[in-house]
XYZ file of C-alpha atoms in Angstrom:
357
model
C 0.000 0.000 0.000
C 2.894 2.227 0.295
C 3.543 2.560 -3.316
C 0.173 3.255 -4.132
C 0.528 5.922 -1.260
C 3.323 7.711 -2.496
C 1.376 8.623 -5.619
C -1.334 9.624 -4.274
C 0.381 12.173 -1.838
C 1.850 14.241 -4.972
C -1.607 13.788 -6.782
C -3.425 15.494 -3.937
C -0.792 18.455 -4.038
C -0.575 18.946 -7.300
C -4.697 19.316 -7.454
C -4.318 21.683 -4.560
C -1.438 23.849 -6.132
C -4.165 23.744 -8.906
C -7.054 25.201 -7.377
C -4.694 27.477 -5.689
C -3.998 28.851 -9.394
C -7.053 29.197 -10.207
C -8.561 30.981 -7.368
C -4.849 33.221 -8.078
C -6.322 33.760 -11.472
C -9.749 34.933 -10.410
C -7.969 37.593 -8.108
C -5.269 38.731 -11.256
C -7.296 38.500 -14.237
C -7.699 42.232 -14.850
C -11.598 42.126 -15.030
C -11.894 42.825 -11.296
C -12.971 44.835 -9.197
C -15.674 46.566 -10.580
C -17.794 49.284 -9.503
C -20.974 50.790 -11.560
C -23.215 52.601 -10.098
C -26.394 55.157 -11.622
C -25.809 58.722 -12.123
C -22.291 60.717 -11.899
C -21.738 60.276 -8.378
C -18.105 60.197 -8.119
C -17.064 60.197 -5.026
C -19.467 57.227 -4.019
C -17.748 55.355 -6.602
C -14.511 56.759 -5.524
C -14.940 55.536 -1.788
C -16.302 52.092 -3.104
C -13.450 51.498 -5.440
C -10.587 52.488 -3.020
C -12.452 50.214 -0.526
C -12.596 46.942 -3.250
C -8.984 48.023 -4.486
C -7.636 47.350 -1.032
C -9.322 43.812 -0.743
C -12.580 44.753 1.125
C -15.374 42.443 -0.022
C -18.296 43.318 -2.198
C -20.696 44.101 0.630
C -18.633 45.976 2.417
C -17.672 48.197 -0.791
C -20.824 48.866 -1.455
C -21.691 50.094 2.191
C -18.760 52.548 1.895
C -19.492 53.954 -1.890
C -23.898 54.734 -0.569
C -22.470 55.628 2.879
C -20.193 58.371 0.923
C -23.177 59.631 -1.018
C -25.151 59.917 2.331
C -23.057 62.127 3.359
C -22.630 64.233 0.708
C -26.622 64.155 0.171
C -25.612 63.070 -3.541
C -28.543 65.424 -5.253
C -30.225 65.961 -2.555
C -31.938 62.811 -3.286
C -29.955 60.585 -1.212
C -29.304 60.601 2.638
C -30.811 63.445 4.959
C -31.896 66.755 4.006
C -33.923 66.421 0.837
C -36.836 65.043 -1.224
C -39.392 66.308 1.747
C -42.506 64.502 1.557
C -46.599 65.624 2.339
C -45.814 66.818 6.155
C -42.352 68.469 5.190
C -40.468 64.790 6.474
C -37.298 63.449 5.155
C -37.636 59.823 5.235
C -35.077 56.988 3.773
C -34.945 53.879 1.984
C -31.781 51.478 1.458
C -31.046 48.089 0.189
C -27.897 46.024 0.635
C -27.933 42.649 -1.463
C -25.362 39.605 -1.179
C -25.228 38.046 -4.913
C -22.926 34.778 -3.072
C -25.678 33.821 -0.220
C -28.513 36.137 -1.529
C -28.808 37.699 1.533
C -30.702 41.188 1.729
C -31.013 43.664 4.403
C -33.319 46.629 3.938
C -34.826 49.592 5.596
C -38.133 51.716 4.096
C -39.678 55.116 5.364
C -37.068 54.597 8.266
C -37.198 57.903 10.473
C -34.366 59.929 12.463
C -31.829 57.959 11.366
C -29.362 59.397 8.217
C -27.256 55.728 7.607
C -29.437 54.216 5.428
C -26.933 51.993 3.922
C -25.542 50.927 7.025
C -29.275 50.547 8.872
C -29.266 47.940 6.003
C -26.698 45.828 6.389
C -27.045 46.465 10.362
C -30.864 44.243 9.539
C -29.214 42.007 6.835
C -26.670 40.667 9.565
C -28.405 40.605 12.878
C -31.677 39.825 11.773
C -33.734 36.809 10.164
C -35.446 39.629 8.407
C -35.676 41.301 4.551
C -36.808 44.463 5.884
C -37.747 46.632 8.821
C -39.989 50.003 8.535
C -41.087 53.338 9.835
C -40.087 54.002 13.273
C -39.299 51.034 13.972
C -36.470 50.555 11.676
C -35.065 53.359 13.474
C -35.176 52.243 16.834
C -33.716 48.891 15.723
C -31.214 51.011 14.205
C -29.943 52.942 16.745
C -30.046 49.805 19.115
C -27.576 48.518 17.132
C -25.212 51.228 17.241
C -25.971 53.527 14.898
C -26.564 57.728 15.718
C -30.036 58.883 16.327
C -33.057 60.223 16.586
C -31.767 63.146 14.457
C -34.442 65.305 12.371
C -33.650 64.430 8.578
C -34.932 67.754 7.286
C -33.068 70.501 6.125
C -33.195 74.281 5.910
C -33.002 73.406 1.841
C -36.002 70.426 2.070
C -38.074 72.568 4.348
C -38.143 75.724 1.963
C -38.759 73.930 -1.024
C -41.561 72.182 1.105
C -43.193 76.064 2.084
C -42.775 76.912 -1.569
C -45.078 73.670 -2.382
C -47.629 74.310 0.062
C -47.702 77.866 -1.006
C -48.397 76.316 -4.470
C -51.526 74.664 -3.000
C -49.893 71.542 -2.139
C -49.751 70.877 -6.577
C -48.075 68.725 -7.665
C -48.863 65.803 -5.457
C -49.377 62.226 -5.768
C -52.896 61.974 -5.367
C -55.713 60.963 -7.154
C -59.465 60.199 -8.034
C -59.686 62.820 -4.339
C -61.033 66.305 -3.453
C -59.827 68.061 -1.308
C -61.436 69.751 1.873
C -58.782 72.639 1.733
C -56.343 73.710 -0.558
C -53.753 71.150 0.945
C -56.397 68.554 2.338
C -57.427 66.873 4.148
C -58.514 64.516 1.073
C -61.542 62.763 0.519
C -62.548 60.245 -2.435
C -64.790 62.447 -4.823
C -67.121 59.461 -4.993
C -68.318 59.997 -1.363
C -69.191 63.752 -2.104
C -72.062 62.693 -4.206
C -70.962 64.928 -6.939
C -68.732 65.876 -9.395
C -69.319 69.925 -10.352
C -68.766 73.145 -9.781
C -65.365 74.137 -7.614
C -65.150 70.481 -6.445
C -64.851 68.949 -9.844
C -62.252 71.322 -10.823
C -60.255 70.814 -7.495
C -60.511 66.814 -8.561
C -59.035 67.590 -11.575
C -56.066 69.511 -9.936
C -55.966 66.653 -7.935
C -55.803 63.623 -10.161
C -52.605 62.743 -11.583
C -53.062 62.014 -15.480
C -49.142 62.398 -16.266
C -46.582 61.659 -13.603
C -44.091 63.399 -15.663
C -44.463 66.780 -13.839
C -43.849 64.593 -10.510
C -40.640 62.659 -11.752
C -37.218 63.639 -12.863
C -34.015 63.205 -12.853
C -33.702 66.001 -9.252
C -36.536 64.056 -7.520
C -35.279 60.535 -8.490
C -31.841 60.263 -8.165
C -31.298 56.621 -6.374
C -27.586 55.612 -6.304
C -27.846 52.048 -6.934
C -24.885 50.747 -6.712
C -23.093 47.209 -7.666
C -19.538 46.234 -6.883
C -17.677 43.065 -8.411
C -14.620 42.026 -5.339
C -11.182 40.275 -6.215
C -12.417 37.117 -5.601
C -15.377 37.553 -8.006
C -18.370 37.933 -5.446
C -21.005 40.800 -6.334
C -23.137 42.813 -4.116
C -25.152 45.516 -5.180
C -26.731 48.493 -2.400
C -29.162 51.260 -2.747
C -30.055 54.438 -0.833
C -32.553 57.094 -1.276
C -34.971 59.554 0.544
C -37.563 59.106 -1.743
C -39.842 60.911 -4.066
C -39.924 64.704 -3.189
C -43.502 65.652 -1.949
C -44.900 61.454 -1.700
C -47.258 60.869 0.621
C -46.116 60.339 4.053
C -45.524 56.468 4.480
C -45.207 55.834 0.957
C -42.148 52.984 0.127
C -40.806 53.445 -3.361
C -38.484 49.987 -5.440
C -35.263 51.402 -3.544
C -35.457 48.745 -0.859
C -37.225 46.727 -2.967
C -34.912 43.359 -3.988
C -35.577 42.673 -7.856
C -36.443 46.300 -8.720
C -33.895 49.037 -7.680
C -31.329 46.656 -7.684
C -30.102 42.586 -7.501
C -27.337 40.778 -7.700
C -26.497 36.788 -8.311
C -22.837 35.473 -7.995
C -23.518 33.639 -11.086
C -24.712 35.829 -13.445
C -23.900 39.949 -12.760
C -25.964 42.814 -11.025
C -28.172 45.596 -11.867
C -29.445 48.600 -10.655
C -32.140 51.128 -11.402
C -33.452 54.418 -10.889
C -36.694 56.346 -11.915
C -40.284 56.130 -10.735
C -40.070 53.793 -8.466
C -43.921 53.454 -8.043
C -44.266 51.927 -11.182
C -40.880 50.396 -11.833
C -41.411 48.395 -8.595
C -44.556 46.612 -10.164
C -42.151 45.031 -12.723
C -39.311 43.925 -10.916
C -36.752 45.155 -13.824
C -33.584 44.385 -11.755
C -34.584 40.564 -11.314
C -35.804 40.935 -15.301
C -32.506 41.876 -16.330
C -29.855 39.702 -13.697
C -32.345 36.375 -15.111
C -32.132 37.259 -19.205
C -28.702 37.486 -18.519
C -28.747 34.216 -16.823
C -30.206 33.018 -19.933
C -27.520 34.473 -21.889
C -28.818 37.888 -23.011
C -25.810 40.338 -23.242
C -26.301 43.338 -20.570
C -27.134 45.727 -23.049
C -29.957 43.443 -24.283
C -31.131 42.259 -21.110
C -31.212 45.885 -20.158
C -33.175 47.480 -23.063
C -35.808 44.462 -22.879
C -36.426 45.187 -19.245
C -37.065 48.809 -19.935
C -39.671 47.836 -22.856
C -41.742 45.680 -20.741
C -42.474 48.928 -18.649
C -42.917 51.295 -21.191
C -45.588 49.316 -23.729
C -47.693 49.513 -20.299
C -46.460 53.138 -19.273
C -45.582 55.093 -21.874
C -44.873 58.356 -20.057
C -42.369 56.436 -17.040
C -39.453 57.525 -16.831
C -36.750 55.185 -15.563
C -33.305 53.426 -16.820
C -31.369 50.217 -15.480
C -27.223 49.263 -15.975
C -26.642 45.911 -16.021
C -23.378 44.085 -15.324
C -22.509 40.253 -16.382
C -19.562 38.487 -14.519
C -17.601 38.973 -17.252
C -17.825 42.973 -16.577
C -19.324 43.786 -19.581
C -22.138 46.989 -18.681
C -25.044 48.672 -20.401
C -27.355 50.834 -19.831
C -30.851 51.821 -20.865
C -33.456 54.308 -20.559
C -36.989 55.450 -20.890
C -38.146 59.090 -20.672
C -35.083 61.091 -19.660
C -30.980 60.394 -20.630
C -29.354 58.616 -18.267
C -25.787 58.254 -17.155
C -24.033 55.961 -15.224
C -20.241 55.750 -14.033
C -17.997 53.094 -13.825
C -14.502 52.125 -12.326
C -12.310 49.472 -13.274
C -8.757 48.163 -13.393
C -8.361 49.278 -17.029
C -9.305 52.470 -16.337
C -7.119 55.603 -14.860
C -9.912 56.732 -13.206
C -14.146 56.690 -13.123
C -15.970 57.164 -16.338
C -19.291 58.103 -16.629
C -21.426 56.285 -19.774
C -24.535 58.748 -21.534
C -27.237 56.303 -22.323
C -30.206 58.282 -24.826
C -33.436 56.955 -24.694
């Protein structure tokens, strides 16, 4: 048995010294890391990419590149201080997303607490949870560590609020209502029992025919972000504070998993941005990550995401990018021209991709 032993022994090494290589090639095969993220936001990319470039995982990258445009209230449609909804509230949502166990962590309409990002990863690793909301997500939040209650509003969120109640609370995101006073409260016109005079006209103010006036590229800017690590894993994380002037409670596809964004280890990552209240009925993120499963390209997988939304809504306005494992991007768009930015080791430094609709 000794022979057969001795052969064995260099066998099992060589097969290891193997696998060693490979998982070597992975790290040093110039594809990775990646990070793409919606919109020009630099300097979240920038604090993603220094964090994957120095061997931090995919999660963790991503955490750093939404916690950076927190702070810098990227828009002022991301972290504290903007998009104020009905009652003059800054409210966030966030997503983090593990594409190797498919873990997700997410917060919605989370209150007095700015770290959206990290509120979400805070749930995705000390919970058994998807998602926590409200007020509650921020207690569990600060529980956990992180700083709060802090108001969310700004002197910037609150003025533009004044300015919109000044404007008779128009536009809103109401519909098929009357209101009692210029600004509500609201009642459905059916119960009034009639449909004329200063009533009907107020309806009409009321109802929302076009969302276009509502949605742009200033009151939807969602960083969703996706990061490819060294060793190949993806993770993709989103952050906003919503649609400026929503009703108060309303949850838009940022912490949504399958809309704003999603990742798989197998297959690549996408994110999205636009109105989020119809984007979310159509899941485009999970549309995208499984074409490309099936072997769609990303910039096919991406534009036939976007078309299943606009032969129902023509007027949306919205875009996805979607990365494969092999980094290959794309982006597409509906309504508005969208950009997104990329960093990777071929490049000297981020670029930022124009995608017309």
């Amino acid at each position: 048995m000794a022979p057969t032993n001795l052969i064995i022994a260099p066998l099992f090494l060589l097969t290891l010294f193997s696998l060693v290589r490979v998982q070597e090639g992975v790290e040093d095969s110039g594809k990775y890391p990646i990070v793409v993220s919606t919109w020009p936001f630099l300097e979240a990319v920038r604090a993603a990419w220094e964090a994957v470039d120095k061997g931090f995982n995919a999660v963790d990258a991503v955490v750093e590149g939404c916690s950076a445009c927190e702070e810098l209230r990227c828009d002022g449609t991301v972290g504290p201080g903007g998009s104020p909804d009905e009652n003059g509230e800054t409210t966030i949502d966030a997503l983090l997303m593990n594409g190797a166990t498919m873990e997700v962590g997410a917060v919605a309409s989370m209150r007095y607490v700015k770290d959206g990002i990290k509120a979400a990863r805070l749930v995705m690793q000390h919970t058994k949870h998807t998602m926590l909301v409200g007020e509650r997500a921020s207690i569990f939040a600060i529980s956990m560590g992180l700083s709060g209650p802090t108001n969310l509003s700004s002197s910037e969120s609150m003025e533009k609020w004044t300015r919109w109640k000044e404007n008779n609370c128009q536009p809103n995101f109401r519909k098929n209502v009357v209101p009692v006073g210029s600004c509500g409260p609201y009642q459905p016109k059916d119960n009034l029992g009639h449909n004329k005079g200063i009533c009907s006209e107020a309806s009409s103010i009321g109802t929302i025919e076009s969302r276009t006036c509502l949605v742009g590229p200033h009151s939807h800017d969602t960083i969703s972000m996706a990061v490819i690590d060294k060793m190949g894993h993806v993770a993709v994380g989103t952050s906003t504070n919503g649609a400026t002037f929503k009703i108060s409670g309303r949850v838009g596809d940022g912490p949504i998993a399958g809309s704003a964004a999603y990742a798989d280890d197998e297959v690549g990552a996408c994110g999205a941005t636009g109105d989020g209240d119809i984007m979310m009925r159509f899941l485009p993120c999970y549309q995208v990550v499984e074409s490309m499963r099936q072997g769609m390209e990303p910039e096919l997988a991406a534009k036939d995401a976007i078309s299943r939304i606009a032969r129902k809504f023509p007027d949306f306005m919205g875009a996805v990018v979607a990365i494969n494992k092999d980094g290959v991007h794309a982006g597409a768009c509906h309504g508005w021209t969208f950009q997104y930015s990329v960093r990777s080791p071929d490049m000297d430094d981020i670029k930022v991709f124009t995608v017309l609709p």
